[in-house]
Amino acid sequence: MSELRRAARLVINAPAIVESIGQGPMQLHPNLAAVFRRVVADSSTLGQRFPAVVRDLSTNGAFISGVPLPLLARVAVKFEIKGIGPVDAIGWVLWQRASDCDLPTPAGVITLPKGFGVLFESIPLEVRSAIAALVARS
């Protein structure tokens, strides 16, 4: 299978806890409110916590296998990376795989697990730098 992603990834398979956190309210000046548009986080799972596994990771985001959360859900993800330590990140669900999917390849069948892709909104800079270093070595 060809790799078409822009950011290099690191396979980690780290157990994680994912919590759907939603967005805080914004108070805007009426003039700005009249012209301002914002993506609204899906709140259907707000406050729920899910066990999951961070399968692969880049400096920009991760694929997380587990309950496929709704598109545009805002999530907090807690996991640990060997050699780096605990990671607390906040991100947005940008895509989902609703169920496991079998793909035929010349070498046999590959099963892709259900889950979702998260784009990091917030992750500590030192963690992002450490991920970049690990990805570069792999």
PDB file of C-alpha atoms in Angstrom:
ATOM      1  CA  MET A   1       0.000   0.000   0.000  1.00  0.00           C
ATOM      2  CA  SER A   2       1.465   3.387  -0.893  1.00  0.00           C
ATOM      3  CA  GLU A   3       1.955   6.013   1.777  1.00  0.00           C
ATOM      4  CA  LEU A   4       0.218   9.237   0.706  1.00  0.00           C
ATOM      5  CA  ARG A   5       0.258  11.118   4.005  1.00  0.00           C
ATOM      6  CA  ARG A   6       2.245  14.325   4.246  1.00  0.00           C
ATOM      7  CA  ALA A   7       3.638  13.790   7.754  1.00  0.00           C
ATOM      8  CA  ALA A   8       5.837  10.790   8.485  1.00  0.00           C
ATOM      9  CA  ARG A   9       4.333   8.491  11.106  1.00  0.00           C
ATOM     10  CA  LEU A  10       5.549   6.367  13.966  1.00  0.00           C
ATOM     11  CA  VAL A  11       3.753   3.114  14.858  1.00  0.00           C
ATOM     12  CA  ILE A  12       3.363   3.022  18.649  1.00  0.00           C
ATOM     13  CA  ASN A  13       0.242   1.001  19.664  1.00  0.00           C
ATOM     14  CA  ALA A  14      -0.099   2.846  23.003  1.00  0.00           C
ATOM     15  CA  PRO A  15      -3.159   2.355  25.221  1.00  0.00           C
ATOM     16  CA  ALA A  16      -5.035   5.641  25.599  1.00  0.00           C
ATOM     17  CA  ILE A  17      -8.024   7.314  27.170  1.00  0.00           C
ATOM     18  CA  VAL A  18     -10.006   9.607  24.875  1.00  0.00           C
ATOM     19  CA  GLU A  19     -12.525  12.085  26.254  1.00  0.00           C
ATOM     20  CA  SER A  20     -14.962  14.082  24.148  1.00  0.00           C
ATOM     21  CA  ILE A  21     -14.537  17.629  25.511  1.00  0.00           C
ATOM     22  CA  GLY A  22     -16.407  19.953  23.177  1.00  0.00           C
ATOM     23  CA  GLN A  23     -15.735  23.687  22.866  1.00  0.00           C
ATOM     24  CA  GLY A  24     -16.022  26.517  25.293  1.00  0.00           C
ATOM     25  CA  PRO A  25     -18.454  29.342  24.550  1.00  0.00           C
ATOM     26  CA  MET A  26     -17.184  32.495  22.806  1.00  0.00           C
ATOM     27  CA  GLN A  27     -18.411  35.975  23.560  1.00  0.00           C
ATOM     28  CA  LEU A  28     -17.889  38.204  20.540  1.00  0.00           C
ATOM     29  CA  HIS A  29     -18.555  41.864  19.974  1.00  0.00           C
ATOM     30  CA  PRO A  30     -21.851  42.156  18.024  1.00  0.00           C
ATOM     31  CA  ASN A  31     -20.051  43.594  14.980  1.00  0.00           C
ATOM     32  CA  LEU A  32     -17.691  40.609  14.884  1.00  0.00           C
ATOM     33  CA  ALA A  33     -20.465  38.104  15.676  1.00  0.00           C
ATOM     34  CA  ALA A  34     -22.302  39.285  12.540  1.00  0.00           C
ATOM     35  CA  VAL A  35     -19.432  38.169  10.253  1.00  0.00           C
ATOM     36  CA  PHE A  36     -17.624  35.464  12.266  1.00  0.00           C
ATOM     37  CA  ARG A  37     -18.012  31.777  11.382  1.00  0.00           C
ATOM     38  CA  ARG A  38     -16.597  28.937  13.459  1.00  0.00           C
ATOM     39  CA  VAL A  39     -16.547  25.163  13.126  1.00  0.00           C
ATOM     40  CA  VAL A  40     -18.829  23.758  15.798  1.00  0.00           C
ATOM     41  CA  ALA A  41     -17.619  20.646  17.582  1.00  0.00           C
ATOM     42  CA  ASP A  42     -19.959  17.653  17.538  1.00  0.00           C
ATOM     43  CA  SER A  43     -21.284  17.433  21.099  1.00  0.00           C
ATOM     44  CA  SER A  44     -23.206  14.142  20.876  1.00  0.00           C
ATOM     45  CA  THR A  45     -20.521  12.330  22.923  1.00  0.00           C
ATOM     46  CA  LEU A  46     -19.625  15.268  25.195  1.00  0.00           C
ATOM     47  CA  GLY A  47     -18.145  14.193  28.535  1.00  0.00           C
ATOM     48  CA  GLN A  48     -17.815  10.539  27.587  1.00  0.00           C
ATOM     49  CA  ARG A  49     -14.501   8.720  28.046  1.00  0.00           C
ATOM     50  CA  PHE A  50     -13.404   5.845  25.849  1.00  0.00           C
ATOM     51  CA  PRO A  51     -10.549   3.357  26.101  1.00  0.00           C
ATOM     52  CA  ALA A  52      -8.612   3.311  22.844  1.00  0.00           C
ATOM     53  CA  VAL A  53      -5.198   2.620  21.307  1.00  0.00           C
ATOM     54  CA  VAL A  54      -3.029   5.206  19.588  1.00  0.00           C
ATOM     55  CA  ARG A  55      -1.873   3.134  16.598  1.00  0.00           C
ATOM     56  CA  ASP A  56       0.307   5.629  14.797  1.00  0.00           C
ATOM     57  CA  LEU A  57       1.489   9.096  15.518  1.00  0.00           C
ATOM     58  CA  SER A  58       2.983  12.120  13.787  1.00  0.00           C
ATOM     59  CA  THR A  59       3.829  15.598  14.981  1.00  0.00           C
ATOM     60  CA  ASN A  60       0.438  16.720  13.620  1.00  0.00           C
ATOM     61  CA  GLY A  61      -1.917  13.990  14.773  1.00  0.00           C
ATOM     62  CA  ALA A  62      -2.670  10.331  15.321  1.00  0.00           C
ATOM     63  CA  PHE A  63      -4.815   7.405  14.269  1.00  0.00           C
ATOM     64  CA  ILE A  64      -6.715   6.074  17.259  1.00  0.00           C
ATOM     65  CA  SER A  65      -8.435   2.689  17.123  1.00  0.00           C
ATOM     66  CA  GLY A  66     -11.517   2.289  19.247  1.00  0.00           C
ATOM     67  CA  VAL A  67     -15.043   3.657  19.242  1.00  0.00           C
ATOM     68  CA  PRO A  68     -15.257   5.859  16.114  1.00  0.00           C
ATOM     69  CA  LEU A  69     -16.124   9.289  17.481  1.00  0.00           C
ATOM     70  CA  PRO A  70     -18.201  11.720  15.393  1.00  0.00           C
ATOM     71  CA  LEU A  71     -16.510  13.917  12.818  1.00  0.00           C
ATOM     72  CA  LEU A  72     -15.512  17.290  14.258  1.00  0.00           C
ATOM     73  CA  ALA A  73     -15.680  16.053  17.851  1.00  0.00           C
ATOM     74  CA  ARG A  74     -13.081  17.862  19.986  1.00  0.00           C
ATOM     75  CA  VAL A  75     -11.187  15.366  22.127  1.00  0.00           C
ATOM     76  CA  ALA A  76      -8.599  15.123  24.881  1.00  0.00           C
ATOM     77  CA  VAL A  77      -6.233  12.161  24.435  1.00  0.00           C
ATOM     78  CA  LYS A  78      -3.986  10.755  27.164  1.00  0.00           C
ATOM     79  CA  PHE A  79      -1.330   8.150  26.361  1.00  0.00           C
ATOM     80  CA  GLU A  80       2.315   7.329  26.971  1.00  0.00           C
ATOM     81  CA  ILE A  81       5.212   7.098  24.529  1.00  0.00           C
ATOM     82  CA  LYS A  82       8.147   4.900  25.471  1.00  0.00           C
ATOM     83  CA  GLY A  83      11.191   7.122  25.891  1.00  0.00           C
ATOM     84  CA  ILE A  84       9.123  10.315  26.119  1.00  0.00           C
ATOM     85  CA  GLY A  85       6.590   9.735  28.880  1.00  0.00           C
ATOM     86  CA  PRO A  86       2.951  10.715  29.356  1.00  0.00           C
ATOM     87  CA  VAL A  87       1.265  12.796  26.668  1.00  0.00           C
ATOM     88  CA  ASP A  88      -1.821  14.981  27.055  1.00  0.00           C
ATOM     89  CA  ALA A  89      -3.099  16.287  23.725  1.00  0.00           C
ATOM     90  CA  ILE A  90      -6.214  18.044  22.479  1.00  0.00           C
ATOM     91  CA  GLY A  91      -7.408  17.582  18.929  1.00  0.00           C
ATOM     92  CA  TRP A  92     -10.226  17.341  16.419  1.00  0.00           C
ATOM     93  CA  VAL A  93     -11.639  14.191  14.815  1.00  0.00           C
ATOM     94  CA  LEU A  94     -11.151  14.794  11.087  1.00  0.00           C
ATOM     95  CA  TRP A  95     -11.974  11.341   9.731  1.00  0.00           C
ATOM     96  CA  GLN A  96     -13.351   8.033  10.947  1.00  0.00           C
ATOM     97  CA  ARG A  97     -13.405   4.389   9.957  1.00  0.00           C
ATOM     98  CA  ALA A  98     -16.820   3.170  11.139  1.00  0.00           C
ATOM     99  CA  SER A  99     -15.840  -0.507  11.312  1.00  0.00           C
ATOM    100  CA  ASP A 100     -12.923  -2.819  10.602  1.00  0.00           C
ATOM    101  CA  CYS A 101     -12.044  -3.049   6.919  1.00  0.00           C
ATOM    102  CA  ASP A 102     -10.246  -5.875   5.080  1.00  0.00           C
ATOM    103  CA  LEU A 103      -8.051  -4.811   2.167  1.00  0.00           C
ATOM    104  CA  PRO A 104      -6.612  -7.337  -0.269  1.00  0.00           C
ATOM    105  CA  THR A 105      -2.902  -6.952  -1.027  1.00  0.00           C
ATOM    106  CA  PRO A 106      -0.479  -9.072  -3.074  1.00  0.00           C
ATOM    107  CA  ALA A 107       0.790 -10.515   0.239  1.00  0.00           C
ATOM    108  CA  GLY A 108      -2.676 -11.333   1.607  1.00  0.00           C
ATOM    109  CA  VAL A 109      -5.356  -9.416   3.440  1.00  0.00           C
ATOM    110  CA  ILE A 110      -4.669  -6.458   5.742  1.00  0.00           C
ATOM    111  CA  THR A 111      -7.316  -5.601   8.325  1.00  0.00           C
ATOM    112  CA  LEU A 112      -7.595  -1.919   9.139  1.00  0.00           C
ATOM    113  CA  PRO A 113      -9.261  -1.390  12.551  1.00  0.00           C
ATOM    114  CA  LYS A 114     -12.182   0.915  13.234  1.00  0.00           C
ATOM    115  CA  GLY A 115     -11.248   4.243  14.744  1.00  0.00           C
ATOM    116  CA  PHE A 116     -10.578   7.853  13.866  1.00  0.00           C
ATOM    117  CA  GLY A 117      -7.917  10.337  12.854  1.00  0.00           C
ATOM    118  CA  VAL A 118      -7.147  13.262  15.154  1.00  0.00           C
ATOM    119  CA  LEU A 119      -5.491  16.513  14.144  1.00  0.00           C
ATOM    120  CA  PHE A 120      -3.702  17.930  17.178  1.00  0.00           C
ATOM    121  CA  GLU A 121      -4.828  21.376  18.264  1.00  0.00           C
ATOM    122  CA  SER A 122      -2.640  21.400  21.344  1.00  0.00           C
ATOM    123  CA  ILE A 123       0.296  19.200  22.316  1.00  0.00           C
ATOM    124  CA  PRO A 124       3.321  20.331  24.338  1.00  0.00           C
ATOM    125  CA  LEU A 125       6.148  21.610  22.138  1.00  0.00           C
ATOM    126  CA  GLU A 126       8.712  19.330  23.796  1.00  0.00           C
ATOM    127  CA  VAL A 127       6.499  16.310  23.041  1.00  0.00           C
ATOM    128  CA  ARG A 128       6.023  17.416  19.434  1.00  0.00           C
ATOM    129  CA  SER A 129       9.822  17.791  19.082  1.00  0.00           C
ATOM    130  CA  ALA A 130      10.426  14.365  20.653  1.00  0.00           C
ATOM    131  CA  ILE A 131       7.899  12.770  18.269  1.00  0.00           C
ATOM    132  CA  ALA A 132       9.663  14.425  15.319  1.00  0.00           C
ATOM    133  CA  ALA A 133      13.004  12.996  16.520  1.00  0.00           C
ATOM    134  CA  LEU A 134      11.542   9.486  16.923  1.00  0.00           C
ATOM    135  CA  VAL A 135       9.903   9.611  13.491  1.00  0.00           C
ATOM    136  CA  ALA A 136      13.194  10.741  11.913  1.00  0.00           C
ATOM    137  CA  ARG A 137      15.011   7.736  13.449  1.00  0.00           C
ATOM    138  CA  SER A 138      12.465   5.177  12.294  1.00  0.00           C
TER     139      SER A 138
END
